[in-house]
Each structure stands twice: as structure tokens, then as C-alpha cells.
């Protein structure tokens, strides 16, 4: 009874990881928002701003965000710095 919902979440997360592609905007388990620039077998390269990229494990991706989220967030951060 308790195992089924967990199996369903695991299956959904596995599908999410398999469907990730270059250009997707994602959030990691740690709350980092970025755009995927490169996809490997176990890692993805994540652009977090114009000059910084991170390599994160695919398993640490928590969700795929709607297109435009990354651009909106980077504009908001840039306007706050002024």
C-alpha cells in the first residue's frame, strides 16, 4: 500500500531523467536553476549565468521548468544588481 506511490514517483523521475535534452531549463535538488548545454551518460552541464557552468549528476535534477524561466530569472538578478 505504501510502496506503490514511491514506485510511481521513482518511475516518473526516471522518465524525466531519460527525456532531458540540451536547452531544457531545470532545477536541481539543491535549488540551482539553469539551462542544460551538454548531456552525458551520468552528468549534464548546466549554465547558471553567462560566465558560469556547472556539471551536475542527472539524478540530482528535481524538475524541468517551462521554457523562459531561466531567462526571466537571470534578468531579475541582473536588474537587482543595478
PDB file of N, CA and C in Angstrom:
ATOM      1  N   UNK A   1       0.827  -1.200   0.000  1.00  0.00           N
ATOM      2  CA  UNK A   1       0.000   0.000   0.000  1.00  0.00           C
ATOM      3  C   UNK A   1       0.869   1.260   0.000  1.00  0.00           C
ATOM      4  N   UNK A   2       1.909   1.288   0.806  1.00  0.00           N
ATOM      5  CA  UNK A   2       2.788   2.448   0.860  1.00  0.00           C
ATOM      6  C   UNK A   2       3.868   2.407  -0.219  1.00  0.00           C
ATOM      7  N   UNK A   3       4.162   1.246  -0.730  1.00  0.00           N
ATOM      8  CA  UNK A   3       5.239   1.097  -1.711  1.00  0.00           C
ATOM      9  C   UNK A   3       4.827   1.627  -3.079  1.00  0.00           C
ATOM     10  N   UNK A   4       3.615   1.463  -3.472  1.00  0.00           N
ATOM     11  CA  UNK A   4       3.152   1.851  -4.815  1.00  0.00           C
ATOM     12  C   UNK A   4       3.369   3.324  -5.146  1.00  0.00           C
ATOM     13  N   UNK A   5       2.995   4.290  -4.282  1.00  0.00           N
ATOM     14  CA  UNK A   5       3.245   5.697  -4.614  1.00  0.00           C
ATOM     15  C   UNK A   5       4.730   6.012  -4.794  1.00  0.00           C
ATOM     16  N   UNK A   6       5.573   5.374  -3.987  1.00  0.00           N
ATOM     17  CA  UNK A   6       7.011   5.603  -4.109  1.00  0.00           C
ATOM     18  C   UNK A   6       7.525   5.043  -5.442  1.00  0.00           C
ATOM     19  N   UNK A   7       7.041   3.877  -5.842  1.00  0.00           N
ATOM     20  CA  UNK A   7       7.437   3.299  -7.126  1.00  0.00           C
ATOM     21  C   UNK A   7       6.991   4.188  -8.282  1.00  0.00           C
ATOM     22  N   UNK A   8       5.816   4.775  -8.152  1.00  0.00           N
ATOM     23  CA  UNK A   8       5.299   5.666  -9.189  1.00  0.00           C
ATOM     24  C   UNK A   8       6.181   6.906  -9.315  1.00  0.00           C
ATOM     25  N   UNK A   9       6.564   7.522  -8.183  1.00  0.00           N
ATOM     26  CA  UNK A   9       7.447   8.690  -8.202  1.00  0.00           C
ATOM     27  C   UNK A   9       8.799   8.338  -8.791  1.00  0.00           C
ATOM     28  N   UNK A  10       9.336   7.185  -8.448  1.00  0.00           N
ATOM     29  CA  UNK A  10      10.624   6.737  -8.966  1.00  0.00           C
ATOM     30  C   UNK A  10      10.556   6.555 -10.472  1.00  0.00           C
ATOM     31  N   UNK A  11       9.489   5.961 -10.951  1.00  0.00           N
ATOM     32  CA  UNK A  11       9.300   5.745 -12.383  1.00  0.00           C
ATOM     33  C   UNK A  11       9.190   7.079 -13.128  1.00  0.00           C
ATOM     34  N   UNK A  12       8.451   8.038 -12.561  1.00  0.00           N
ATOM     35  CA  UNK A  12       8.302   9.358 -13.174  1.00  0.00           C
ATOM     36  C   UNK A  12       9.636  10.097 -13.228  1.00  0.00           C
ATOM     37  N   UNK A  13      10.431   9.988 -12.146  1.00  0.00           N
ATOM     38  CA  UNK A  13      11.734  10.656 -12.105  1.00  0.00           C
ATOM     39  C   UNK A  13      12.685  10.037 -13.127  1.00  0.00           C
ATOM     40  N   UNK A  14      12.651   8.718 -13.267  1.00  0.00           N
ATOM     41  CA  UNK A  14      13.499   8.036 -14.243  1.00  0.00           C
ATOM     42  C   UNK A  14      13.155   8.497 -15.662  1.00  0.00           C
ATOM     43  N   UNK A  15      11.870   8.643 -15.963  1.00  0.00           N
ATOM     44  CA  UNK A  15      11.443   9.118 -17.279  1.00  0.00           C
ATOM     45  C   UNK A  15      11.896  10.562 -17.498  1.00  0.00           C
ATOM     46  N   UNK A  16      11.781  11.397 -16.469  1.00  0.00           N
ATOM     47  CA  UNK A  16      12.231  12.781 -16.543  1.00  0.00           C
ATOM     48  C   UNK A  16      13.719  12.848 -16.888  1.00  0.00           C
ATOM     49  N   UNK A  17      14.514  12.027 -16.238  1.00  0.00           N
ATOM     50  CA  UNK A  17      15.960  11.995 -16.475  1.00  0.00           C
ATOM     51  C   UNK A  17      16.264  11.526 -17.903  1.00  0.00           C
ATOM     52  N   UNK A  18      15.546  10.517 -18.375  1.00  0.00           N
ATOM     53  CA  UNK A  18      15.777   9.992 -19.726  1.00  0.00           C
ATOM     54  C   UNK A  18      15.394  10.995 -20.806  1.00  0.00           C
ATOM     55  N   UNK A  19      14.395  11.842 -20.548  1.00  0.00           N
ATOM     56  CA  UNK A  19      13.892  12.782 -21.547  1.00  0.00           C
ATOM     57  C   UNK A  19      14.638  14.115 -21.572  1.00  0.00           C
ATOM     58  N   UNK A  20      15.639  14.285 -20.703  1.00  0.00           N
ATOM     59  CA  UNK A  20      16.365  15.555 -20.641  1.00  0.00           C
ATOM     60  C   UNK A  20      17.168  15.759 -21.920  1.00  0.00           C
ATOM     61  N   UNK A  21      17.138  16.995 -22.429  1.00  0.00           N
ATOM     62  CA  UNK A  21      17.856  17.315 -23.663  1.00  0.00           C
ATOM     63  C   UNK A  21      18.520  18.684 -23.533  1.00  0.00           C
ATOM     64  N   UNK A  22      19.450  18.947 -24.428  1.00  0.00           N
ATOM     65  CA  UNK A  22      20.128  20.237 -24.477  1.00  0.00           C
ATOM     66  C   UNK A  22      19.085  21.335 -24.672  1.00  0.00           C
ATOM     67  N   UNK A  23      19.211  22.416 -23.893  1.00  0.00           N
ATOM     68  CA  UNK A  23      18.274  23.522 -23.993  1.00  0.00           C
ATOM     69  C   UNK A  23      17.176  23.500 -22.948  1.00  0.00           C
ATOM     70  N   UNK A  24      16.993  22.365 -22.261  1.00  0.00           N
ATOM     71  CA  UNK A  24      15.984  22.291 -21.198  1.00  0.00           C
ATOM     72  C   UNK A  24      16.409  23.158 -20.019  1.00  0.00           C
ATOM     73  N   UNK A  25      15.444  23.745 -19.355  1.00  0.00           N
ATOM     74  CA  UNK A  25      15.687  24.542 -18.163  1.00  0.00           C
ATOM     75  C   UNK A  25      15.255  23.722 -16.961  1.00  0.00           C
ATOM     76  N   UNK A  26      16.178  23.523 -16.024  1.00  0.00           N
ATOM     77  CA  UNK A  26      15.920  22.604 -14.921  1.00  0.00           C
ATOM     78  C   UNK A  26      16.255  23.227 -13.572  1.00  0.00           C
ATOM     79  N   UNK A  27      15.764  22.578 -12.524  1.00  0.00           N
ATOM     80  CA  UNK A  27      16.113  22.913 -11.152  1.00  0.00           C
ATOM     81  C   UNK A  27      16.675  21.649 -10.509  1.00  0.00           C
ATOM     82  N   UNK A  28      17.790  21.803  -9.796  1.00  0.00           N
ATOM     83  CA  UNK A  28      18.385  20.653  -9.111  1.00  0.00           C
ATOM     84  C   UNK A  28      17.770  20.497  -7.724  1.00  0.00           C
ATOM     85  N   UNK A  29      18.092  19.397  -7.080  1.00  0.00           N
ATOM     86  CA  UNK A  29      17.617  19.166  -5.708  1.00  0.00           C
ATOM     87  C   UNK A  29      18.118  20.246  -4.756  1.00  0.00           C
ATOM     88  N   UNK A  30      19.264  20.863  -5.078  1.00  0.00           N
ATOM     89  CA  UNK A  30      19.823  21.924  -4.256  1.00  0.00           C
ATOM     90  C   UNK A  30      19.238  23.295  -4.547  1.00  0.00           C
ATOM     91  N   UNK A  31      18.339  23.389  -5.538  1.00  0.00           N
ATOM     92  CA  UNK A  31      17.681  24.651  -5.843  1.00  0.00           C
ATOM     93  C   UNK A  31      18.378  25.482  -6.905  1.00  0.00           C
ATOM     94  N   UNK A  32      19.361  24.915  -7.602  1.00  0.00           N
ATOM     95  CA  UNK A  32      20.075  25.646  -8.638  1.00  0.00           C
ATOM     96  C   UNK A  32      19.264  25.598  -9.930  1.00  0.00           C
ATOM     97  N   UNK A  33      19.001  26.777 -10.493  1.00  0.00           N
ATOM     98  CA  UNK A  33      18.263  26.900 -11.749  1.00  0.00           C
ATOM     99  C   UNK A  33      19.256  27.131 -12.867  1.00  0.00           C
ATOM    100  N   UNK A  34      19.091  26.424 -13.975  1.00  0.00           N
ATOM    101  CA  UNK A  34      19.992  26.624 -15.100  1.00  0.00           C
ATOM    102  C   UNK A  34      19.470  25.999 -16.369  1.00  0.00           C
ATOM    103  N   UNK A  35      20.234  26.230 -17.431  1.00  0.00           N
ATOM    104  CA  UNK A  35      19.896  25.716 -18.751  1.00  0.00           C
ATOM    105  C   UNK A  35      20.934  24.671 -19.138  1.00  0.00           C
ATOM    106  N   UNK A  36      20.481  23.530 -19.624  1.00  0.00           N
ATOM    107  CA  UNK A  36      21.389  22.450 -19.992  1.00  0.00           C
ATOM    108  C   UNK A  36      22.078  22.781 -21.312  1.00  0.00           C
ATOM    109  N   UNK A  37      23.418  22.706 -21.294  1.00  0.00           N
ATOM    110  CA  UNK A  37      24.200  22.970 -22.507  1.00  0.00           C
ATOM    111  C   UNK A  37      24.834  21.713 -23.071  1.00  0.00           C
ATOM    112  N   UNK A  38      24.925  20.667 -22.248  1.00  0.00           N
ATOM    113  CA  UNK A  38      25.538  19.413 -22.698  1.00  0.00           C
ATOM    114  C   UNK A  38      24.980  18.262 -21.862  1.00  0.00           C
ATOM    115  N   UNK A  39      24.698  17.146 -22.514  1.00  0.00           N
ATOM    116  CA  UNK A  39      24.152  15.978 -21.829  1.00  0.00           C
ATOM    117  C   UNK A  39      25.091  14.798 -22.019  1.00  0.00           C
ATOM    118  N   UNK A  40      25.502  14.180 -20.902  1.00  0.00           N
ATOM    119  CA  UNK A  40      26.334  12.985 -20.946  1.00  0.00           C
ATOM    120  C   UNK A  40      25.555  11.794 -20.422  1.00  0.00           C
ATOM    121  N   UNK A  41      26.263  10.691 -20.188  1.00  0.00           N
ATOM    122  CA  UNK A  41      25.607   9.487 -19.686  1.00  0.00           C
ATOM    123  C   UNK A  41      25.094   9.668 -18.259  1.00  0.00           C
ATOM    124  N   UNK A  42      25.941  10.244 -17.387  1.00  0.00           N
ATOM    125  CA  UNK A  42      25.573  10.384 -15.980  1.00  0.00           C
ATOM    126  C   UNK A  42      25.546  11.838 -15.509  1.00  0.00           C
ATOM    127  N   UNK A  43      26.128  12.744 -16.293  1.00  0.00           N
ATOM    128  CA  UNK A  43      26.216  14.145 -15.903  1.00  0.00           C
ATOM    129  C   UNK A  43      25.647  15.048 -16.990  1.00  0.00           C
ATOM    130  N   UNK A  44      25.218  16.247 -16.594  1.00  0.00           N
ATOM    131  CA  UNK A  44      24.819  17.289 -17.540  1.00  0.00           C
ATOM    132  C   UNK A  44      25.607  18.542 -17.186  1.00  0.00           C
ATOM    133  N   UNK A  45      25.868  19.376 -18.200  1.00  0.00           N
ATOM    134  CA  UNK A  45      26.489  20.670 -17.957  1.00  0.00           C
ATOM    135  C   UNK A  45      25.375  21.692 -17.908  1.00  0.00           C
ATOM    136  N   UNK A  46      25.384  22.465 -16.856  1.00  0.00           N
ATOM    137  CA  UNK A  46      24.309  23.393 -16.561  1.00  0.00           C
ATOM    138  C   UNK A  46      24.850  24.817 -16.578  1.00  0.00           C
ATOM    139  N   UNK A  47      24.295  25.663 -17.436  1.00  0.00           N
ATOM    140  CA  UNK A  47      24.685  27.074 -17.473  1.00  0.00           C
ATOM    141  C   UNK A  47      23.835  27.816 -16.449  1.00  0.00           C
ATOM    142  N   UNK A  48      24.505  28.422 -15.454  1.00  0.00           N
ATOM    143  CA  UNK A  48      23.769  29.120 -14.411  1.00  0.00           C
ATOM    144  C   UNK A  48      23.779  30.633 -14.610  1.00  0.00           C
ATOM    145  N   UNK A  49      24.730  31.141 -15.373  1.00  0.00           N
ATOM    146  CA  UNK A  49      24.719  32.524 -15.850  1.00  0.00           C
ATOM    147  C   UNK A  49      25.627  32.587 -17.080  1.00  0.00           C
ATOM    148  N   UNK A  50      25.872  33.768 -17.609  1.00  0.00           N
ATOM    149  CA  UNK A  50      26.626  33.879 -18.857  1.00  0.00           C
ATOM    150  C   UNK A  50      28.061  33.384 -18.754  1.00  0.00           C
ATOM    151  N   UNK A  51      28.634  33.388 -17.567  1.00  0.00           N
ATOM    152  CA  UNK A  51      30.042  33.018 -17.406  1.00  0.00           C
ATOM    153  C   UNK A  51      30.277  31.759 -16.586  1.00  0.00           C
ATOM    154  N   UNK A  52      29.237  31.185 -16.021  1.00  0.00           N
ATOM    155  CA  UNK A  52      29.408  30.046 -15.116  1.00  0.00           C
ATOM    156  C   UNK A  52      28.610  28.840 -15.561  1.00  0.00           C
ATOM    157  N   UNK A  53      29.312  27.702 -15.642  1.00  0.00           N
ATOM    158  CA  UNK A  53      28.667  26.427 -15.941  1.00  0.00           C
ATOM    159  C   UNK A  53      29.035  25.430 -14.853  1.00  0.00           C
ATOM    160  N   UNK A  54      28.115  24.549 -14.537  1.00  0.00           N
ATOM    161  CA  UNK A  54      28.336  23.518 -13.531  1.00  0.00           C
ATOM    162  C   UNK A  54      28.063  22.153 -14.140  1.00  0.00           C
ATOM    163  N   UNK A  55      28.770  21.152 -13.665  1.00  0.00           N
ATOM    164  CA  UNK A  55      28.438  19.782 -14.029  1.00  0.00           C
ATOM    165  C   UNK A  55      27.698  19.174 -12.846  1.00  0.00           C
ATOM    166  N   UNK A  56      26.511  18.648 -13.104  1.00  0.00           N
ATOM    167  CA  UNK A  56      25.722  18.017 -12.052  1.00  0.00           C
ATOM    168  C   UNK A  56      25.291  16.627 -12.501  1.00  0.00           C
ATOM    169  N   UNK A  57      25.080  15.769 -11.531  1.00  0.00           N
ATOM    170  CA  UNK A  57      24.601  14.424 -11.846  1.00  0.00           C
ATOM    171  C   UNK A  57      23.157  14.501 -12.295  1.00  0.00           C
ATOM    172  N   UNK A  58      22.805  13.662 -13.251  1.00  0.00           N
ATOM    173  CA  UNK A  58      21.424  13.627 -13.729  1.00  0.00           C
ATOM    174  C   UNK A  58      20.450  13.315 -12.601  1.00  0.00           C
ATOM    175  N   UNK A  59      20.872  12.477 -11.682  1.00  0.00           N
ATOM    176  CA  UNK A  59      19.979  12.076 -10.584  1.00  0.00           C
ATOM    177  C   UNK A  59      19.650  13.238  -9.651  1.00  0.00           C
ATOM    178  N   UNK A  60      20.445  14.330  -9.698  1.00  0.00           N
ATOM    179  CA  UNK A  60      20.174  15.473  -8.820  1.00  0.00           C
ATOM    180  C   UNK A  60      19.169  16.453  -9.424  1.00  0.00           C
ATOM    181  N   UNK A  61      18.683  16.172 -10.617  1.00  0.00           N
ATOM    182  CA  UNK A  61      17.687  17.038 -11.249  1.00  0.00           C
ATOM    183  C   UNK A  61      16.324  16.743 -10.641  1.00  0.00           C
ATOM    184  N   UNK A  62      15.677  17.793 -10.138  1.00  0.00           N
ATOM    185  CA  UNK A  62      14.389  17.574  -9.493  1.00  0.00           C
ATOM    186  C   UNK A  62      13.212  17.869 -10.412  1.00  0.00           C
ATOM    187  N   UNK A  63      13.354  18.865 -11.305  1.00  0.00           N
ATOM    188  CA  UNK A  63      12.239  19.159 -12.200  1.00  0.00           C
ATOM    189  C   UNK A  63      12.704  19.940 -13.425  1.00  0.00           C
ATOM    190  N   UNK A  64      11.913  19.838 -14.479  1.00  0.00           N
ATOM    191  CA  UNK A  64      12.130  20.610 -15.695  1.00  0.00           C
ATOM    192  C   UNK A  64      11.163  21.789 -15.641  1.00  0.00           C
ATOM    193  N   UNK A  65      11.696  22.969 -15.847  1.00  0.00           N
ATOM    194  CA  UNK A  65      10.900  24.192 -15.774  1.00  0.00           C
ATOM    195  C   UNK A  65      10.378  24.571 -17.158  1.00  0.00           C
ATOM    196  N   UNK A  66       9.323  25.376 -17.221  1.00  0.00           N
ATOM    197  CA  UNK A  66       8.817  25.840 -18.514  1.00  0.00           C
ATOM    198  C   UNK A  66       9.857  26.721 -19.212  1.00  0.00           C
ATOM    199  N   UNK A  67       9.868  26.680 -20.540  1.00  0.00           N
ATOM    200  CA  UNK A  67      10.797  27.495 -21.315  1.00  0.00           C
ATOM    201  C   UNK A  67      10.619  28.963 -20.952  1.00  0.00           C
ATOM    202  N   UNK A  68      11.726  29.688 -20.802  1.00  0.00           N
ATOM    203  CA  UNK A  68      11.690  31.098 -20.469  1.00  0.00           C
ATOM    204  C   UNK A  68      11.932  31.393 -19.000  1.00  0.00           C
ATOM    205  N   UNK A  69      11.873  30.385 -18.150  1.00  0.00           N
ATOM    206  CA  UNK A  69      12.079  30.575 -16.716  1.00  0.00           C
ATOM    207  C   UNK A  69      13.497  31.048 -16.431  1.00  0.00           C
ATOM    208  N   UNK A  70      14.474  30.420 -17.070  1.00  0.00           N
ATOM    209  CA  UNK A  70      15.890  30.755 -16.862  1.00  0.00           C
ATOM    210  C   UNK A  70      16.165  32.185 -17.309  1.00  0.00           C
ATOM    211  N   UNK A  71      15.657  32.562 -18.462  1.00  0.00           N
ATOM    212  CA  UNK A  71      15.874  33.903 -18.996  1.00  0.00           C
ATOM    213  C   UNK A  71      15.253  34.958 -18.077  1.00  0.00           C
ATOM    214  N   UNK A  72      14.054  34.712 -17.605  1.00  0.00           N
ATOM    215  CA  UNK A  72      13.374  35.630 -16.699  1.00  0.00           C
ATOM    216  C   UNK A  72      14.137  35.769 -15.383  1.00  0.00           C
ATOM    217  N   UNK A  73      14.626  34.662 -14.863  1.00  0.00           N
ATOM    218  CA  UNK A  73      15.353  34.682 -13.593  1.00  0.00           C
ATOM    219  C   UNK A  73      16.676  35.432 -13.721  1.00  0.00           C
ATOM    220  N   UNK A  74      17.394  35.243 -14.820  1.00  0.00           N
ATOM    221  CA  UNK A  74      18.674  35.935 -14.990  1.00  0.00           C
ATOM    222  C   UNK A  74      18.465  37.429 -15.194  1.00  0.00           C
ATOM    223  N   UNK A  75      17.376  37.821 -15.845  1.00  0.00           N
ATOM    224  CA  UNK A  75      17.067  39.249 -15.993  1.00  0.00           C
ATOM    225  C   UNK A  75      16.756  39.867 -14.636  1.00  0.00           C
ATOM    226  N   UNK A  76      16.019  39.161 -13.803  1.00  0.00           N
ATOM    227  CA  UNK A  76      15.651  39.658 -12.478  1.00  0.00           C
ATOM    228  C   UNK A  76      16.896  39.864 -11.612  1.00  0.00           C
ATOM    229  N   UNK A  77      17.819  38.939 -11.680  1.00  0.00           N
ATOM    230  CA  UNK A  77      19.058  39.040 -10.896  1.00  0.00           C
ATOM    231  C   UNK A  77      19.885  40.221 -11.402  1.00  0.00           C
ATOM    232  N   UNK A  78      19.979  40.388 -12.724  1.00  0.00           N
ATOM    233  CA  UNK A  78      20.750  41.483 -13.305  1.00  0.00           C
ATOM    234  C   UNK A  78      20.167  42.844 -12.926  1.00  0.00           C
ATOM    235  N   UNK A  79      18.862  42.960 -12.912  1.00  0.00           N
ATOM    236  CA  UNK A  79      18.227  44.236 -12.569  1.00  0.00           C
ATOM    237  C   UNK A  79      18.377  44.550 -11.078  1.00  0.00           C
ATOM    238  N   UNK A  80      18.483  43.540 -10.232  1.00  0.00           N
ATOM    239  CA  UNK A  80      18.672  43.766  -8.804  1.00  0.00           C
ATOM    240  C   UNK A  80      20.085  44.240  -8.473  1.00  0.00           C
ATOM    241  N   UNK A  81      21.050  43.929  -9.347  1.00  0.00           N
ATOM    242  CA  UNK A  81      22.442  44.319  -9.112  1.00  0.00           C
ATOM    243  C   UNK A  81      22.667  45.795  -9.387  1.00  0.00           C
ATOM    244  N   UNK A  82      21.789  46.417 -10.171  1.00  0.00           N
ATOM    245  CA  UNK A  82      21.978  47.831 -10.542  1.00  0.00           C
ATOM    246  C   UNK A  82      21.597  48.771  -9.451  1.00  0.00           C
TER     247      UNK A  82
END
